DNA sequence: CTGCATCCTGCAAATCATTTGCATCTGGGA
DNA sequence: TCCCAGATGCAAATGATTTGCAGGATGCAG
């Protein structure tokens, strides 16, 4: 650790992102380019509303929702659920399944990326015991960040 | 394991539940009694709508929401988030913090209770590395149940 | 380079889950 | 039994996300 987060496509060029879009037989539109740029530049998962604001209202919120949905189906972004009723999205690197976790401050919503995953053994055990196939998991941590502890 | 799930208050009498309510300086009303009964009888976490339906519309949906909110604050039920946009609640045994996890079938929404949890040492490591305090976690598993695998 | 079918977008209205205002009702202590 | 803080019903308000529709832009064909 200490290096760049492995799950952040180190500033993939927008050209490359457009190429990935085309490979999915999807059109490269202005809103989509901007949404990808916002996700690429933003640290941590972003909500549709945050993305929309980052775009300074250059496109409709509905378009943001539709685009994120499409990008998710295309495997270009991954959806996270941090407990409040809001979806968050992160850009995925090429070929990256984006599996990782977060540590969220209950008071200020600060997000820390957690690149380690501790559950493969547990997941395996749960799968064999239950007979379920293709078992995955969603794991998020919550606590109080240093700043909020003093405040 | 193999025994009853530790987190299910083995059919606590409604009288005992009413007593717990009174200890919180809350009134024991008909809707609340019925909601507690529904949660006690239902296996697995129930959504407000499911609780409402189990009550055969003997009280308003808003009352179910308000009651569940109150019961959560009173530490009598615990809220879970299984990934769809719907809250689920489980009845808690006296003194039980209810920390546990679930395995959900992506196709039929069948829920399996998971009493297993990974070692607290890992959570501890995350806490010390980040400087966060009071770190907890939310963990749910997803997969395809045996029945849905064949179908 | 231009035309065109197709896919996208903006806008507004519709859904869904959850919350809230308010008038009315009721549980349970006095 | 009386009283009133607290609870409920009902309906309207919120907030997030989706959808119908008519007009607009993209990218392949010509
Ligand atoms: Mn992340
Ligand atoms: Mn459970
Ligand atoms: Zn904080
Ligand atoms: Zn299933």
GROMACS .gro file of C-alpha atoms (C1' of nucleotides) and ligand atoms in nm:
model
  366
    1UNK     CA    1   0.000   0.000   0.000
    2UNK     CA    2   0.100   0.362  -0.012
    3UNK     CA    3   0.092   0.339  -0.389
    4UNK     CA    4  -0.194   0.447  -0.607
    5UNK     CA    5  -0.519   0.264  -0.545
    6UNK     CA    6  -0.514  -0.031  -0.780
    7UNK     CA    7  -0.878   0.010  -0.868
    8UNK     CA    8  -0.839   0.363  -0.997
    9UNK     CA    9  -0.760   0.345  -1.367
   10UNK     CA   10  -0.467   0.582  -1.340
   11UNK     CA   11  -0.615   0.871  -1.530
   12UNK     CA   12  -0.722   0.676  -1.833
   13UNK     CA   13  -0.746   0.908  -2.128
   14UNK     CA   14  -1.092   1.004  -2.230
   15UNK     CA   15  -1.005   0.877  -2.574
   16UNK     CA   16  -0.952   0.531  -2.433
   17UNK     CA   17  -1.281   0.555  -2.249
   18UNK     CA   18  -1.456   0.655  -2.570
   19UNK     CA   19  -1.300   0.355  -2.740
   20UNK     CA   20  -1.435   0.127  -2.472
   21UNK     CA   21  -1.777   0.279  -2.527
   22UNK     CA   22  -1.761   0.213  -2.899
   23UNK     CA   23  -1.662  -0.147  -2.835
   24UNK     CA   24  -1.996  -0.186  -2.662
   25UNK     CA   25  -2.171  -0.053  -2.969
   26UNK     CA   26  -2.270   0.257  -2.778
   27UNK     CA   27  -2.246   0.610  -2.905
   28UNK     CA   28  -1.987   0.847  -2.771
   29UNK     CA   29  -2.193   1.149  -2.675
   30UNK     CA   30  -2.104   1.469  -2.501
   31UNK     CA   31  -2.289   1.384  -2.177
   32UNK     CA   32  -2.127   1.041  -2.159
   33UNK     CA   33  -1.781   1.184  -2.214
   34UNK     CA   34  -1.842   1.436  -1.938
   35UNK     CA   35  -1.980   1.175  -1.700
   36UNK     CA   36  -1.678   0.953  -1.753
   37UNK     CA   37  -1.451   1.251  -1.699
   38UNK     CA   38  -1.628   1.340  -1.375
   39UNK     CA   39  -1.598   0.985  -1.245
   40UNK     CA   40  -1.235   0.967  -1.349
   41UNK     CA   41  -1.147   1.293  -1.178
   42UNK     CA   42  -1.359   1.242  -0.870
   43UNK     CA   43  -1.202   1.045  -0.591
   44UNK     CA   44  -1.426   0.785  -0.429
   45UNK     CA   45  -1.766   0.673  -0.548
   46UNK     CA   46  -1.999   0.948  -0.670
   47UNK     CA   47  -2.376   0.967  -0.656
   48UNK     CA   48  -2.577   1.053  -0.968
   49UNK     CA   49  -2.649   1.392  -0.818
   50UNK     CA   50  -2.282   1.456  -0.749
   51UNK     CA   51  -2.196   1.363  -1.103
   52UNK     CA   52  -2.467   1.592  -1.231
   53UNK     CA   53  -2.337   1.881  -1.025
   54UNK     CA   54  -1.981   1.814  -1.139
   55UNK     CA   55  -2.113   1.859  -1.491
   56UNK     CA   56  -2.248   2.203  -1.402
   57UNK     CA   57  -2.589   2.113  -1.540
   58UNK     CA   58  -2.456   2.061  -1.890
   59UNK     CA   59  -2.693   1.770  -1.918
   60UNK     CA   60  -3.011   1.646  -1.757
   61UNK     CA   61  -3.014   1.444  -1.434
   62UNK     CA   62  -3.219   1.177  -1.613
   63UNK     CA   63  -2.940   1.145  -1.864
   64UNK     CA   64  -2.691   1.092  -1.584
   65UNK     CA   65  -2.908   0.813  -1.447
   66UNK     CA   66  -2.953   0.656  -1.789
   67UNK     CA   67  -2.585   0.681  -1.868
   68UNK     CA   68  -2.470   0.535  -1.538
   69UNK     CA   69  -2.711   0.249  -1.586
   70UNK     CA   70  -2.574   0.182  -1.931
   71UNK     CA   71  -2.212   0.215  -1.819
   72UNK     CA   72  -2.280  -0.032  -1.541
   73UNK     CA   73  -2.429  -0.283  -1.784
   74UNK     CA   74  -2.125  -0.227  -2.004
   75UNK     CA   75  -1.896  -0.303  -1.712
   76UNK     CA   76  -1.736   0.040  -1.720
   77UNK     CA   77  -1.855   0.157  -1.381
   78UNK     CA   78  -1.937  -0.024  -1.058
   79UNK     CA   79  -2.217   0.055  -0.822
   80UNK     CA   80  -2.170   0.084  -0.447
   81UNK     CA   81  -2.415   0.122  -0.165
   82UNK     CA   82  -2.284   0.311   0.134
   83UNK     CA   83  -2.589   0.273   0.351
   84UNK     CA   84  -2.768   0.599   0.293
   85UNK     CA   85  -3.036   0.558   0.030
   86UNK     CA   86  -2.809   0.684  -0.247
   87UNK     CA   87  -2.626   0.495  -0.517
   88UNK     CA   88  -2.261   0.563  -0.578
   89UNK     CA   89  -2.053   0.481  -0.885
   90UNK     CA   90  -1.686   0.437  -0.953
   91UNK     CA   91  -1.510   0.415  -1.285
   92UNK     CA   92  -1.358   0.074  -1.354
   93UNK     CA   93  -1.024   0.008  -1.517
   94UNK     CA   94  -1.023  -0.210  -1.825
   95UNK     CA   95  -1.075  -0.571  -1.719
   96UNK     CA   96  -1.106  -0.472  -1.354
   97UNK     CA   97  -1.410  -0.610  -1.174
   98UNK     CA   98  -1.369  -0.333  -0.919
   99UNK     CA   99  -1.424  -0.549  -0.615
  100UNK     CA  100  -1.315  -0.354  -0.309
  101UNK     CA  101  -1.454  -0.190   0.001
  102UNK     CA  102  -1.490   0.141   0.181
  103UNK     CA  103  -1.463   0.289   0.525
  104UNK     CA  104  -1.719   0.565   0.577
  105UNK     CA  105  -1.736   0.826   0.852
  106UNK     CA  106  -2.082   0.817   1.005
  107UNK     CA  107  -2.064   1.186   1.085
  108UNK     CA  108  -1.912   1.361   0.783
  109UNK     CA  109  -1.941   1.091   0.515
  110UNK     CA  110  -1.570   1.098   0.443
  111UNK     CA  111  -1.477   0.788   0.244
  112UNK     CA  112  -1.155   0.589   0.271
  113UNK     CA  113  -1.081   0.333   0.003
  114UNK     CA  114  -1.000  -0.016   0.134
  115UNK     CA  115  -0.813  -0.218  -0.120
  116UNK     CA  116  -0.775  -0.531   0.086
  117UNK     CA  117  -1.043  -0.796   0.086
  118UNK     CA  118  -1.055  -1.025   0.383
  119UNK     CA  119  -1.331  -1.262   0.298
  120UNK     CA  120  -1.235  -1.516   0.030
  121UNK     CA  121  -1.203  -1.802   0.281
  122UNK     CA  122  -1.523  -1.706   0.457
  123UNK     CA  123  -1.701  -1.668   0.126
  124UNK     CA  124  -1.584  -2.012   0.021
  125UNK     CA  125  -1.708  -2.171   0.339
  126UNK     CA  126  -2.046  -2.000   0.309
  127UNK     CA  127  -2.084  -2.112  -0.050
  128UNK     CA  128  -2.012  -2.477   0.020
  129UNK     CA  129  -2.227  -2.489   0.331
  130UNK     CA  130  -2.528  -2.335   0.163
  131UNK     CA  131  -2.496  -2.487  -0.182
  132UNK     CA  132  -2.520  -2.141  -0.338
  133UNK     CA  133  -2.325  -2.079  -0.657
  134UNK     CA  134  -2.134  -1.772  -0.769
  135UNK     CA  135  -2.118  -1.627  -0.422
  136UNK     CA  136  -1.991  -1.272  -0.391
  137UNK     CA  137  -2.019  -1.017  -0.117
  138UNK     CA  138  -2.072  -0.653  -0.043
  139UNK     CA  139  -1.878  -0.519   0.255
  140UNK     CA  140  -1.849  -0.167   0.389
  141UNK     CA  141  -1.700  -0.037   0.712
  142UNK     CA  142  -1.832   0.250   0.921
  143UNK     CA  143  -1.682   0.456   1.199
  144UNK     CA  144  -1.580   0.803   1.305
  145UNK     CA  145  -1.294   0.972   1.121
  146UNK     CA  146  -1.008   1.142   1.307
  147UNK     CA  147  -1.140   1.492   1.233
  148UNK     CA  148  -1.487   1.411   1.363
  149UNK     CA  149  -1.350   1.245   1.675
  150UNK     CA  150  -1.206   1.570   1.806
  151UNK     CA  151  -1.482   1.799   1.683
  152UNK     CA  152  -2.421  -2.451   1.454
  153UNK     CA  153  -2.710  -2.659   1.336
  154UNK     CA  154  -2.904  -2.531   1.632
  155UNK     CA  155  -3.150  -2.244   1.627
  156UNK     CA  156  -3.004  -1.920   1.502
  157UNK     CA  157  -2.863  -1.745   1.804
  158UNK     CA  158  -2.999  -1.409   1.694
  159UNK     CA  159  -3.360  -1.520   1.686
  160UNK     CA  160  -3.512  -1.458   2.027
  161UNK     CA  161  -3.663  -1.804   2.045
  162UNK     CA  162  -4.026  -1.705   2.026
  163UNK     CA  163  -4.019  -1.445   2.296
  164UNK     CA  164  -4.367  -1.403   2.438
  165UNK     CA  165  -4.549  -1.094   2.331
  166UNK     CA  166  -4.590  -1.014   2.697
  167UNK     CA  167  -4.214  -0.992   2.733
  168UNK     CA  168  -4.196  -0.772   2.427
  169UNK     CA  169  -4.461  -0.543   2.570
  170UNK     CA  170  -4.259  -0.524   2.889
  171UNK     CA  171  -3.952  -0.420   2.693
  172UNK     CA  172  -4.159  -0.151   2.527
  173UNK     CA  173  -4.276  -0.016   2.861
  174UNK     CA  174  -3.918  -0.006   2.985
  175UNK     CA  175  -3.853   0.243   2.709
  176UNK     CA  176  -4.139   0.459   2.832
  177UNK     CA  177  -4.330   0.378   2.515
  178UNK     CA  178  -4.695   0.283   2.499
  179UNK     CA  179  -4.800  -0.070   2.422
  180UNK     CA  180  -5.045  -0.017   2.141
  181UNK     CA  181  -5.231  -0.259   1.920
  182UNK     CA  182  -5.026  -0.181   1.605
  183UNK     CA  183  -4.697  -0.217   1.789
  184UNK     CA  184  -4.800  -0.549   1.939
  185UNK     CA  185  -4.896  -0.674   1.594
  186UNK     CA  186  -4.576  -0.548   1.435
  187UNK     CA  187  -4.365  -0.722   1.696
  188UNK     CA  188  -4.567  -1.039   1.646
  189UNK     CA  189  -4.515  -1.022   1.269
  190UNK     CA  190  -4.140  -0.977   1.309
  191UNK     CA  191  -4.123  -1.255   1.565
  192UNK     CA  192  -4.313  -1.500   1.347
  193UNK     CA  193  -4.150  -1.401   1.019
  194UNK     CA  194  -3.822  -1.569   0.941
  195UNK     CA  195  -3.552  -1.341   0.804
  196UNK     CA  196  -3.560  -0.964   0.783
  197UNK     CA  197  -3.891  -0.810   0.675
  198UNK     CA  198  -3.955  -0.490   0.485
  199UNK     CA  199  -4.206  -0.234   0.615
  200UNK     CA  200  -4.440  -0.334   0.336
  201UNK     CA  201  -4.412  -0.702   0.423
  202UNK     CA  202  -4.486  -0.624   0.785
  203UNK     CA  203  -4.783  -0.416   0.679
  204UNK     CA  204  -4.920  -0.697   0.465
  205UNK     CA  205  -4.866  -0.949   0.745
  206UNK     CA  206  -5.090  -0.725   0.954
  207UNK     CA  207  -5.366  -0.749   0.694
  208UNK     CA  208  -5.400  -0.372   0.685
  209UNK     CA  209  -5.504  -0.350   1.048
  210UNK     CA  210  -5.298  -0.037   1.069
  211UNK     CA  211  -5.156   0.228   0.839
  212UNK     CA  212  -4.827   0.184   0.651
  213UNK     CA  213  -4.708   0.513   0.801
  214UNK     CA  214  -4.762   0.364   1.144
  215UNK     CA  215  -4.548   0.066   1.049
  216UNK     CA  216  -4.270   0.302   0.944
  217UNK     CA  217  -4.302   0.511   1.256
  218UNK     CA  218  -4.311   0.205   1.478
  219UNK     CA  219  -4.012   0.039   1.317
  220UNK     CA  220  -3.819   0.364   1.351
  221UNK     CA  221  -3.907   0.382   1.719
  222UNK     CA  222  -3.829   0.015   1.780
  223UNK     CA  223  -3.493   0.060   1.614
  224UNK     CA  224  -3.413   0.359   1.836
  225UNK     CA  225  -3.522   0.150   2.131
  226UNK     CA  226  -3.284  -0.129   2.026
  227UNK     CA  227  -3.564  -0.380   1.980
  228UNK     CA  228  -3.520  -0.430   1.606
  229UNK     CA  229  -3.221  -0.407   1.374
  230UNK     CA  230  -3.219  -0.268   1.026
  231UNK     CA  231  -3.057  -0.449   0.733
  232UNK     CA  232  -2.992  -0.346   0.377
  233UNK     CA  233  -2.996  -0.628   0.125
  234UNK     CA  234  -2.906  -0.423  -0.178
  235UNK     CA  235  -3.243  -0.353  -0.329
  236UNK     CA  236  -3.368  -0.011  -0.223
  237UNK     CA  237  -3.576  -0.156   0.060
  238UNK     CA  238  -3.514  -0.160   0.432
  239UNK     CA  239  -3.551  -0.484   0.625
  240UNK     CA  240  -3.594  -0.532   0.996
  241UNK     CA  241  -3.537  -0.818   1.235
  242UNK     CA  242  -3.649  -0.852   1.592
  243UNK     CA  243  -3.363  -0.848   1.842
  244UNK     CA  244  -3.334  -1.063   2.149
  245UNK     CA  245  -3.290  -0.887   2.481
  246UNK     CA  246  -2.934  -0.755   2.503
  247UNK     CA  247  -2.848  -0.884   2.157
  248UNK     CA  248  -2.687  -0.630   1.925
  249UNK     CA  249  -2.800  -0.846   1.633
  250UNK     CA  250  -2.476  -0.827   1.440
  251UNK     CA  251  -2.485  -1.095   1.171
  252UNK     CA  252  -2.503  -1.135   0.796
  253UNK     CA  253  -2.713  -1.280   0.515
  254UNK     CA  254  -2.675  -1.477   0.196
  255UNK     CA  255  -2.928  -1.368  -0.064
  256UNK     CA  256  -3.025  -1.542  -0.387
  257UNK     CA  257  -2.997  -1.293  -0.672
  258UNK     CA  258  -3.276  -1.465  -0.860
  259UNK     CA  259  -3.546  -1.551  -0.608
  260UNK     CA  260  -3.446  -1.336  -0.309
  261UNK     CA  261  -3.430  -1.635  -0.078
  262UNK     CA  262  -3.243  -1.536   0.237
  263UNK     CA  263  -3.011  -1.758   0.439
  264UNK     CA  264  -2.901  -1.641   0.782
  265UNK     CA  265  -2.524  -1.637   0.830
  266UNK     CA  266  -2.399  -1.645   1.185
  267UNK     CA  267  -2.036  -1.648   1.076
  268UNK     CA  268  -1.829  -1.331   1.078
  269UNK     CA  269  -1.465  -1.264   1.003
  270UNK     CA  270  -1.218  -1.201   1.281
  271UNK     CA  271  -1.243  -0.869   1.462
  272UNK     CA  272  -0.867  -0.836   1.423
  273UNK     CA  273  -0.915  -0.732   1.063
  274UNK     CA  274  -1.161  -0.464   1.161
  275UNK     CA  275  -0.911  -0.358   1.422
  276UNK     CA  276  -0.638  -0.326   1.162
  277UNK     CA  277  -0.856  -0.111   0.943
  278UNK     CA  278  -0.936   0.109   1.239
  279UNK     CA  279  -0.574   0.162   1.339
  280UNK     CA  280  -0.450   0.220   0.987
  281UNK     CA  281  -0.713   0.484   0.919
  282UNK     CA  282  -0.740   0.639   1.261
  283UNK     CA  283  -1.114   0.583   1.260
  284UNK     CA  284  -1.289   0.505   1.588
  285UNK     CA  285  -1.575   0.270   1.662
  286UNK     CA  286  -1.538   0.081   1.338
  287UNK     CA  287  -1.814  -0.163   1.251
  288UNK     CA  288  -1.914  -0.326   0.927
  289UNK     CA  289  -2.206  -0.426   0.712
  290UNK     CA  290  -2.156  -0.747   0.511
  291UNK     CA  291  -2.398  -0.937   0.292
  292UNK     CA  292  -2.339  -1.225   0.053
  293UNK     CA  293  -2.509  -1.284  -0.281
  294UNK     CA  294  -2.530  -1.582  -0.510
  295UNK     CA  295  -2.765  -1.829  -0.672
  296UNK     CA  296  -2.951  -2.073  -0.448
  297UNK     CA  297  -2.963  -2.448  -0.524
  298UNK     CA  298  -3.321  -2.430  -0.650
  299UNK     CA  299  -3.246  -2.147  -0.891
  300UNK     CA  300  -2.933  -2.315  -1.017
  301UNK     CA  301  -3.130  -2.603  -1.169
  302UNK     CA  302  -3.431  -2.401  -1.282
  303DC     C1'  303  -1.925   1.536  -4.759
  304DT     C1'  304  -2.422   1.438  -4.695
  305DG     C1'  305  -2.835   1.165  -4.576
  306DC     C1'  306  -3.057   0.891  -4.265
  307DA     C1'  307  -3.188   0.536  -3.937
  308DT     C1'  308  -3.093   0.474  -3.483
  309DC     C1'  309  -2.977   0.581  -3.062
  310DC     C1'  310  -2.978   0.976  -2.720
  311DT     C1'  311  -3.130   1.359  -2.480
  312DG     C1'  312  -3.422   1.708  -2.243
  313DC     C1'  313  -3.836   1.780  -2.009
  314DA     C1'  314  -4.207   1.654  -1.750
  315DA     C1'  315  -4.477   1.332  -1.543
  316DA     C1'  316  -4.480   0.886  -1.311
  317DT     C1'  317  -4.306   0.550  -0.959
  318DC     C1'  318  -4.143   0.391  -0.517
  319DA     C1'  319  -3.990   0.410  -0.066
  320DT     C1'  320  -4.015   0.687   0.324
  321DT     C1'  321  -4.148   1.101   0.591
  322DT     C1'  322  -4.441   1.452   0.782
  323DG     C1'  323  -4.844   1.780   0.909
  324DC     C1'  324  -5.249   1.772   1.139
  325DA     C1'  325  -5.677   1.654   1.342
  326DT     C1'  326  -5.838   1.279   1.610
  327DC     C1'  327  -5.793   0.894   1.917
  328DT     C1'  328  -5.624   0.620   2.317
  329DG     C1'  329  -5.318   0.394   2.675
  330DG     C1'  330  -5.230   0.408   3.131
  331DG     C1'  331  -5.103   0.692   3.535
  332DA     C1'  332  -5.358   0.996   3.869
  333DT     C1'  333  -6.322   0.736   3.555
  334DC     C1'  334  -6.061   1.147   3.383
  335DC     C1'  335  -5.700   1.351   3.134
  336DC     C1'  336  -5.336   1.439   2.810
  337DA     C1'  337  -4.887   1.317   2.621
  338DG     C1'  338  -4.806   1.031   2.291
  339DA     C1'  339  -4.990   0.742   1.894
  340DT     C1'  340  -5.254   0.679   1.478
  341DG     C1'  341  -5.499   0.755   1.022
  342DC     C1'  342  -5.505   0.998   0.616
  343DA     C1'  343  -5.323   1.264   0.280
  344DA     C1'  344  -4.986   1.543   0.108
  345DA     C1'  345  -4.477   1.619   0.086
  346DT     C1'  346  -4.004   1.442  -0.007
  347DG     C1'  347  -3.624   1.243  -0.239
  348DA     C1'  348  -3.433   0.911  -0.539
  349DT     C1'  349  -3.488   0.692  -0.961
  350DT     C1'  350  -3.755   0.573  -1.384
  351DT     C1'  351  -4.016   0.645  -1.799
  352DG     C1'  352  -4.300   0.841  -2.213
  353DC     C1'  353  -4.245   1.122  -2.577
  354DA     C1'  354  -4.098   1.442  -2.922
  355DG     C1'  355  -3.701   1.657  -3.094
  356DG     C1'  356  -3.169   1.621  -3.156
  357DA     C1'  357  -2.708   1.422  -3.245
  358DT     C1'  358  -2.407   1.025  -3.379
  359DG     C1'  359  -2.187   0.738  -3.694
  360DC     C1'  360  -2.235   0.424  -4.079
  361DA     C1'  361  -2.367   0.412  -4.564
  362DG     C1'  362  -2.358   0.615  -4.996
  363LIG    MN1  363  -1.383   0.279  -0.403
  364LIG    MN1  364  -3.094  -1.218   0.986
  365LIG    ZN1  365  -1.584   1.237   0.972
  366LIG    ZN1  366  -3.294  -1.861  -0.560
   0.00000   0.00000   0.00000
